[in-house]
Amino acid sequence: MASESSGTKGQPYFASGGAPAIDVDPGLVSDYAALVGNTLVSFTTPTAVNGKPLWNGLTWVDASGNVYIYQSGWQLSGGVPIAGTITPNGSAWSLGTGSSLTKQGKLVTIDAQFLKTSAINSNDVVGTLPAGFRPSRQIVRVGASTTGGSTGFVYYTINTNGQIVASYVNVTGTTSIWLGGITWSI
């Protein structure tokens, strides 16, 4: 029995008279099952799958969004990118256009411009990262600062509580600082 049409996901549709006669066209049903049946979802990291056979290309997604691919053993692939929200520290602070915070698997990346309505001082808390994006240990990095055409640098500290601190600003009167392309593991 051939299918009469296909659905939006390529699934075969059969006559309204009932299910397909599997003994007539088993390839049609098994091809579609193989196409859509390559992802497992669970709350834990992958191990064995209740004695079921495993094949290269099989994927597993856990509750944290981590994606594993089976290639003669489970390997973390990085996962689906998840966007996070950086919270500026009070009304004097804002984020520049294009600022982003993403998590892919267990890696977090920040690429953000922080703007302040007045001069940025050393040890100013510029913003906060949401839970789930915070580092497990304190991170110190160097970013760029700009003021009226003058470029300088700023040391950033990203604390385990999510606070991002401009721990040192070398240009007096700086109102714009960048933390670009910084990645850490959670």
mmCIF file of N, CA and C in Angstrom, residues 33-118:
data_model
loop_
_atom_site.group_PDB
_atom_site.id
_atom_site.type_symbol
_atom_site.label_atom_id
_atom_site.label_comp_id
_atom_site.label_asym_id
_atom_site.label_seq_id
_atom_site.Cartn_x
_atom_site.Cartn_y
_atom_site.Cartn_z
ATOM 1 N N ALA A 33 10.400 6.134 9.937
ATOM 2 C CA ALA A 33 10.752 5.931 11.346
ATOM 3 C C ALA A 33 12.240 6.188 11.582
ATOM 4 N N ALA A 34 13.087 5.761 10.656
ATOM 5 C CA ALA A 34 14.526 6.003 10.799
ATOM 6 C C ALA A 34 14.845 7.489 10.673
ATOM 7 N N LEU A 35 14.114 8.177 9.817
ATOM 8 C CA LEU A 35 14.341 9.609 9.618
ATOM 9 C C LEU A 35 14.053 10.407 10.883
ATOM 10 N N VAL A 36 12.963 10.098 11.566
ATOM 11 C CA VAL A 36 12.569 10.880 12.736
ATOM 12 C C VAL A 36 12.965 10.235 14.050
ATOM 13 N N GLY A 37 13.454 9.036 14.021
ATOM 14 C CA GLY A 37 13.716 8.310 15.257
ATOM 15 C C GLY A 37 15.155 8.315 15.711
ATOM 16 N N ASN A 38 15.917 9.356 15.414
ATOM 17 C CA ASN A 38 17.326 9.365 15.774
ATOM 18 C C ASN A 38 17.666 10.246 16.957
ATOM 19 N N THR A 39 16.675 10.712 17.720
ATOM 20 C CA THR A 39 16.938 11.548 18.882
ATOM 21 C C THR A 39 16.248 10.975 20.113
ATOM 22 N N LEU A 40 17.008 10.836 21.184
ATOM 23 C CA LEU A 40 16.474 10.396 22.469
ATOM 24 C C LEU A 40 16.496 11.598 23.405
ATOM 25 N N VAL A 41 15.501 11.719 24.273
ATOM 26 C CA VAL A 41 15.428 12.817 25.234
ATOM 27 C C VAL A 41 15.324 12.213 26.626
ATOM 28 N N SER A 42 16.141 12.726 27.568
ATOM 29 C CA SER A 42 16.138 12.183 28.921
ATOM 30 C C SER A 42 16.595 13.256 29.896
ATOM 31 N N PHE A 43 16.389 13.018 31.175
ATOM 32 C CA PHE A 43 16.815 13.954 32.210
ATOM 33 C C PHE A 43 18.256 13.720 32.635
ATOM 34 N N THR A 44 18.872 12.664 32.161
ATOM 35 C CA THR A 44 20.232 12.332 32.581
ATOM 36 C C THR A 44 21.176 12.350 31.387
ATOM 37 N N THR A 45 22.468 12.229 31.666
ATOM 38 C CA THR A 45 23.431 12.093 30.582
ATOM 39 C C THR A 45 23.323 10.682 30.017
ATOM 40 N N PRO A 46 23.709 10.503 28.754
ATOM 41 C CA PRO A 46 23.501 9.198 28.124
ATOM 42 C C PRO A 46 24.413 8.117 28.670
ATOM 43 N N THR A 47 23.866 6.936 28.722
ATOM 44 C CA THR A 47 24.637 5.736 29.054
ATOM 45 C C THR A 47 24.122 4.660 28.104
ATOM 46 N N ALA A 48 23.666 3.583 28.633
ATOM 47 C CA ALA A 48 23.026 2.563 27.801
ATOM 48 C C ALA A 48 21.565 2.958 27.624
ATOM 49 N N VAL A 49 20.931 2.422 26.635
ATOM 50 C CA VAL A 49 19.531 2.750 26.376
ATOM 51 C C VAL A 49 18.704 1.487 26.561
ATOM 52 N N ASN A 50 18.613 1.042 27.802
ATOM 53 C CA ASN A 50 17.820 -0.132 28.155
ATOM 54 C C ASN A 50 18.052 -1.316 27.223
ATOM 55 N N GLY A 51 19.306 -1.581 26.897
ATOM 56 C CA GLY A 51 19.649 -2.721 26.069
ATOM 57 C C GLY A 51 19.314 -2.557 24.598
ATOM 58 N N LYS A 52 18.863 -1.385 24.195
ATOM 59 C CA LYS A 52 18.513 -1.151 22.794
ATOM 60 C C LYS A 52 19.790 -0.948 21.980
ATOM 61 N N PRO A 53 19.746 -1.274 20.694
ATOM 62 C CA PRO A 53 20.949 -1.073 19.878
ATOM 63 C C PRO A 53 21.255 0.416 19.702
ATOM 64 N N LEU A 54 22.534 0.750 19.617
ATOM 65 C CA LEU A 54 22.982 2.118 19.386
ATOM 66 C C LEU A 54 23.670 2.164 18.028
ATOM 67 N N TRP A 55 23.566 3.292 17.333
ATOM 68 C CA TRP A 55 24.189 3.431 16.028
ATOM 69 C C TRP A 55 24.802 4.813 15.901
ATOM 70 N N ASN A 56 25.842 4.915 15.087
ATOM 71 C CA ASN A 56 26.498 6.193 14.859
ATOM 72 C C ASN A 56 25.500 7.193 14.275
ATOM 73 N N GLY A 57 25.496 8.402 14.847
ATOM 74 C CA GLY A 57 24.563 9.441 14.404
ATOM 75 C C GLY A 57 23.365 9.596 15.321
ATOM 76 N N LEU A 58 23.141 8.634 16.232
ATOM 77 C CA LEU A 58 22.050 8.738 17.194
ATOM 78 C C LEU A 58 22.354 9.918 18.119
ATOM 79 N N THR A 59 21.367 10.747 18.433
ATOM 80 C CA THR A 59 21.574 11.885 19.323
ATOM 81 C C THR A 59 20.773 11.715 20.604
ATOM 82 N N TRP A 60 21.234 12.349 21.650
ATOM 83 C CA TRP A 60 20.618 12.312 22.976
ATOM 84 C C TRP A 60 20.598 13.740 23.497
ATOM 85 N N VAL A 61 19.455 14.228 23.950
ATOM 86 C CA VAL A 61 19.337 15.562 24.516
ATOM 87 C C VAL A 61 18.939 15.420 25.979
ATOM 88 N N ASP A 62 19.740 16.027 26.889
ATOM 89 C CA ASP A 62 19.388 15.933 28.304
ATOM 90 C C ASP A 62 18.605 17.177 28.741
ATOM 91 N N ALA A 63 18.189 17.200 29.996
ATOM 92 C CA ALA A 63 17.320 18.264 30.509
ATOM 93 C C ALA A 63 17.994 19.632 30.517
ATOM 94 N N SER A 64 19.322 19.682 30.460
ATOM 95 C CA SER A 64 20.034 20.960 30.442
ATOM 96 C C SER A 64 20.246 21.492 29.030
ATOM 97 N N GLY A 65 19.778 20.748 28.029
ATOM 98 C CA GLY A 65 19.952 21.177 26.646
ATOM 99 C C GLY A 65 21.254 20.700 26.032
ATOM 100 N N ASN A 66 22.024 19.887 26.762
ATOM 101 C CA ASN A 66 23.250 19.333 26.189
ATOM 102 C C ASN A 66 22.880 18.287 25.153
ATOM 103 N N VAL A 67 23.575 18.303 24.028
ATOM 104 C CA VAL A 67 23.321 17.347 22.955
ATOM 105 C C VAL A 67 24.542 16.445 22.832
ATOM 106 N N TYR A 68 24.289 15.137 22.862
ATOM 107 C CA TYR A 68 25.337 14.142 22.717
ATOM 108 C C TYR A 68 25.101 13.405 21.410
ATOM 109 N N ILE A 69 26.181 13.045 20.734
ATOM 110 C CA ILE A 69 26.092 12.272 19.503
ATOM 111 C C ILE A 69 26.840 10.968 19.720
ATOM 112 N N TYR A 70 26.220 9.872 19.287
ATOM 113 C CA TYR A 70 26.863 8.569 19.416
ATOM 114 C C TYR A 70 27.745 8.321 18.193
ATOM 115 N N GLN A 71 29.063 8.197 18.406
ATOM 116 C CA GLN A 71 30.045 7.844 17.382
ATOM 117 C C GLN A 71 30.972 6.818 18.019
ATOM 118 N N SER A 72 30.544 5.560 18.042
ATOM 119 C CA SER A 72 31.278 4.494 18.736
ATOM 120 C C SER A 72 31.450 4.837 20.213
ATOM 121 N N GLY A 73 30.522 5.583 20.772
ATOM 122 C CA GLY A 73 30.512 6.048 22.152
ATOM 123 C C GLY A 73 29.884 7.429 22.190
ATOM 124 N N TRP A 74 29.325 7.825 23.325
ATOM 125 C CA TRP A 74 28.650 9.120 23.430
ATOM 126 C C TRP A 74 29.656 10.253 23.508
ATOM 127 N N GLN A 75 29.425 11.325 22.728
ATOM 128 C CA GLN A 75 30.282 12.501 22.730
ATOM 129 C C GLN A 75 29.416 13.746 22.834
ATOM 130 N N LEU A 76 29.823 14.664 23.709
ATOM 131 C CA LEU A 76 29.098 15.928 23.864
ATOM 132 C C LEU A 76 29.326 16.766 22.616
ATOM 133 N N SER A 77 28.235 17.212 21.987
ATOM 134 C CA SER A 77 28.368 17.971 20.739
ATOM 135 C C SER A 77 28.311 19.470 20.951
ATOM 136 N N GLY A 78 27.972 19.921 22.122
ATOM 137 C CA GLY A 78 27.885 21.358 22.357
ATOM 138 C C GLY A 78 26.473 21.811 22.643
ATOM 139 N N GLY A 79 25.496 21.169 22.104
ATOM 140 C CA GLY A 79 24.120 21.522 22.420
ATOM 141 C C GLY A 79 23.553 22.647 21.577
ATOM 142 N N VAL A 80 22.337 22.953 21.860
ATOM 143 C CA VAL A 80 21.608 23.998 21.171
ATOM 144 C C VAL A 80 21.906 25.323 21.854
ATOM 145 N N PRO A 81 22.288 26.369 21.110
ATOM 146 C CA PRO A 81 22.559 27.651 21.756
ATOM 147 C C PRO A 81 21.316 28.193 22.471
ATOM 148 N N ILE A 82 21.507 28.654 23.697
ATOM 149 C CA ILE A 82 20.420 29.231 24.492
ATOM 150 C C ILE A 82 20.820 30.665 24.832
ATOM 151 N N ALA A 83 19.921 31.601 24.567
ATOM 152 C CA ALA A 83 20.216 33.008 24.862
ATOM 153 C C ALA A 83 19.912 33.314 26.320
ATOM 154 N N GLY A 84 20.766 34.100 26.929
ATOM 155 C CA GLY A 84 20.549 34.568 28.289
ATOM 156 C C GLY A 84 20.379 36.079 28.293
ATOM 157 N N THR A 85 19.942 36.615 29.413
ATOM 158 C CA THR A 85 19.731 38.054 29.540
ATOM 159 C C THR A 85 20.692 38.629 30.570
ATOM 160 N N ILE A 86 21.461 39.615 30.140
ATOM 161 C CA ILE A 86 22.365 40.340 31.039
ATOM 162 C C ILE A 86 21.554 41.477 31.651
ATOM 163 N N THR A 87 21.575 41.598 32.962
ATOM 164 C CA THR A 87 20.837 42.674 33.626
ATOM 165 C C THR A 87 21.793 43.808 33.975
ATOM 166 N N PRO A 88 21.648 44.983 33.323
ATOM 167 C CA PRO A 88 22.501 46.127 33.673
ATOM 168 C C PRO A 88 22.255 46.541 35.127
ATOM 169 N N ASN A 89 23.274 47.108 35.761
ATOM 170 C CA ASN A 89 23.208 47.458 37.179
ATOM 171 C C ASN A 89 22.580 48.842 37.398
ATOM 172 N N GLY A 90 21.285 48.909 37.435
ATOM 173 C CA GLY A 90 20.592 50.163 37.733
ATOM 174 C C GLY A 90 20.328 51.011 36.499
ATOM 175 N N SER A 91 19.641 52.129 36.701
ATOM 176 C CA SER A 91 19.180 52.966 35.597
ATOM 177 C C SER A 91 20.303 53.719 34.896
ATOM 178 N N ALA A 92 21.469 53.855 35.516
ATOM 179 C CA ALA A 92 22.585 54.559 34.880
ATOM 180 C C ALA A 92 23.272 53.700 33.813
ATOM 181 N N TRP A 93 22.977 52.392 33.813
ATOM 182 C CA TRP A 93 23.638 51.447 32.921
ATOM 183 C C TRP A 93 22.694 50.963 31.834
ATOM 184 N N SER A 94 23.249 50.687 30.649
ATOM 185 C CA SER A 94 22.498 50.047 29.568
ATOM 186 C C SER A 94 23.459 49.175 28.761
ATOM 187 N N LEU A 95 22.880 48.338 27.918
ATOM 188 C CA LEU A 95 23.680 47.480 27.048
ATOM 189 C C LEU A 95 23.690 48.061 25.646
ATOM 190 N N GLY A 96 24.838 47.963 24.976
ATOM 191 C CA GLY A 96 24.944 48.420 23.598
ATOM 192 C C GLY A 96 24.216 47.476 22.654
ATOM 193 N N THR A 97 23.876 47.968 21.482
ATOM 194 C CA THR A 97 23.213 47.176 20.459
ATOM 195 C C THR A 97 24.068 45.971 20.094
ATOM 196 N N GLY A 98 23.436 44.825 19.977
ATOM 197 C CA GLY A 98 24.147 43.603 19.606
ATOM 198 C C GLY A 98 24.781 42.859 20.760
ATOM 199 N N SER A 99 24.640 43.363 21.974
ATOM 200 C CA SER A 99 25.195 42.652 23.129
ATOM 201 C C SER A 99 24.504 41.301 23.251
ATOM 202 N N SER A 100 25.273 40.271 23.620
ATOM 203 C CA SER A 100 24.674 38.936 23.707
ATOM 204 C C SER A 100 25.312 38.101 24.810
ATOM 205 N N LEU A 101 24.540 37.138 25.259
ATOM 206 C CA LEU A 101 24.972 36.136 26.229
ATOM 207 C C LEU A 101 24.365 34.824 25.761
ATOM 208 N N THR A 102 25.205 33.826 25.482
ATOM 209 C CA THR A 102 24.691 32.540 25.011
ATOM 210 C C THR A 102 25.330 31.393 25.781
ATOM 211 N N LYS A 103 24.584 30.312 25.851
ATOM 212 C CA LYS A 103 25.079 29.077 26.462
ATOM 213 C C LYS A 103 24.856 27.965 25.448
ATOM 214 N N GLN A 104 25.904 27.213 25.177
ATOM 215 C CA GLN A 104 25.800 26.066 24.289
ATOM 216 C C GLN A 104 26.434 24.888 25.004
ATOM 217 N N GLY A 105 25.586 23.965 25.406
ATOM 218 C CA GLY A 105 26.075 22.882 26.248
ATOM 219 C C GLY A 105 26.529 23.460 27.573
ATOM 220 N N LYS A 106 27.781 23.263 27.917
ATOM 221 C CA LYS A 106 28.321 23.782 29.173
ATOM 222 C C LYS A 106 29.240 24.983 28.961
ATOM 223 N N LEU A 107 29.216 25.560 27.751
ATOM 224 C CA LEU A 107 30.032 26.739 27.464
ATOM 225 C C LEU A 107 29.162 27.986 27.377
ATOM 226 N N VAL A 108 29.603 29.044 28.055
ATOM 227 C CA VAL A 108 28.893 30.327 28.053
ATOM 228 C C VAL A 108 29.796 31.349 27.374
ATOM 229 N N THR A 109 29.211 32.188 26.522
ATOM 230 C CA THR A 109 29.956 33.257 25.849
ATOM 231 C C THR A 109 29.228 34.576 26.037
ATOM 232 N N ILE A 110 29.993 35.599 26.405
ATOM 233 C CA ILE A 110 29.439 36.954 26.523
ATOM 234 C C ILE A 110 30.163 37.843 25.515
ATOM 235 N N ASP A 111 29.386 38.671 24.846
ATOM 236 C CA ASP A 111 29.912 39.675 23.930
ATOM 237 C C ASP A 111 29.039 40.899 24.161
ATOM 238 N N ALA A 112 29.480 41.809 25.018
ATOM 239 C CA ALA A 112 28.596 42.890 25.452
ATOM 240 C C ALA A 112 29.314 44.221 25.597
ATOM 241 N N GLN A 113 28.568 45.268 25.271
ATOM 242 C CA GLN A 113 29.015 46.634 25.514
ATOM 243 C C GLN A 113 28.165 47.181 26.652
ATOM 244 N N PHE A 114 28.829 47.742 27.665
ATOM 245 C CA PHE A 114 28.137 48.361 28.783
ATOM 246 C C PHE A 114 28.298 49.867 28.679
ATOM 247 N N LEU A 115 27.197 50.585 28.747
ATOM 248 C CA LEU A 115 27.199 52.043 28.643
ATOM 249 C C LEU A 115 26.706 52.623 29.959
ATOM 250 N N LYS A 116 27.329 53.722 30.392
ATOM 251 C CA LYS A 116 26.910 54.383 31.626
ATOM 252 C C LYS A 116 26.690 55.864 31.334
ATOM 253 N N THR A 117 25.703 56.451 31.988
ATOM 254 C CA THR A 117 25.381 57.864 31.757
ATOM 255 C C THR A 117 26.411 58.806 32.372
ATOM 256 N N SER A 118 27.289 58.280 33.219
ATOM 257 C CA SER A 118 28.366 59.075 33.809
ATOM 258 C C SER A 118 29.654 58.257 33.706
#
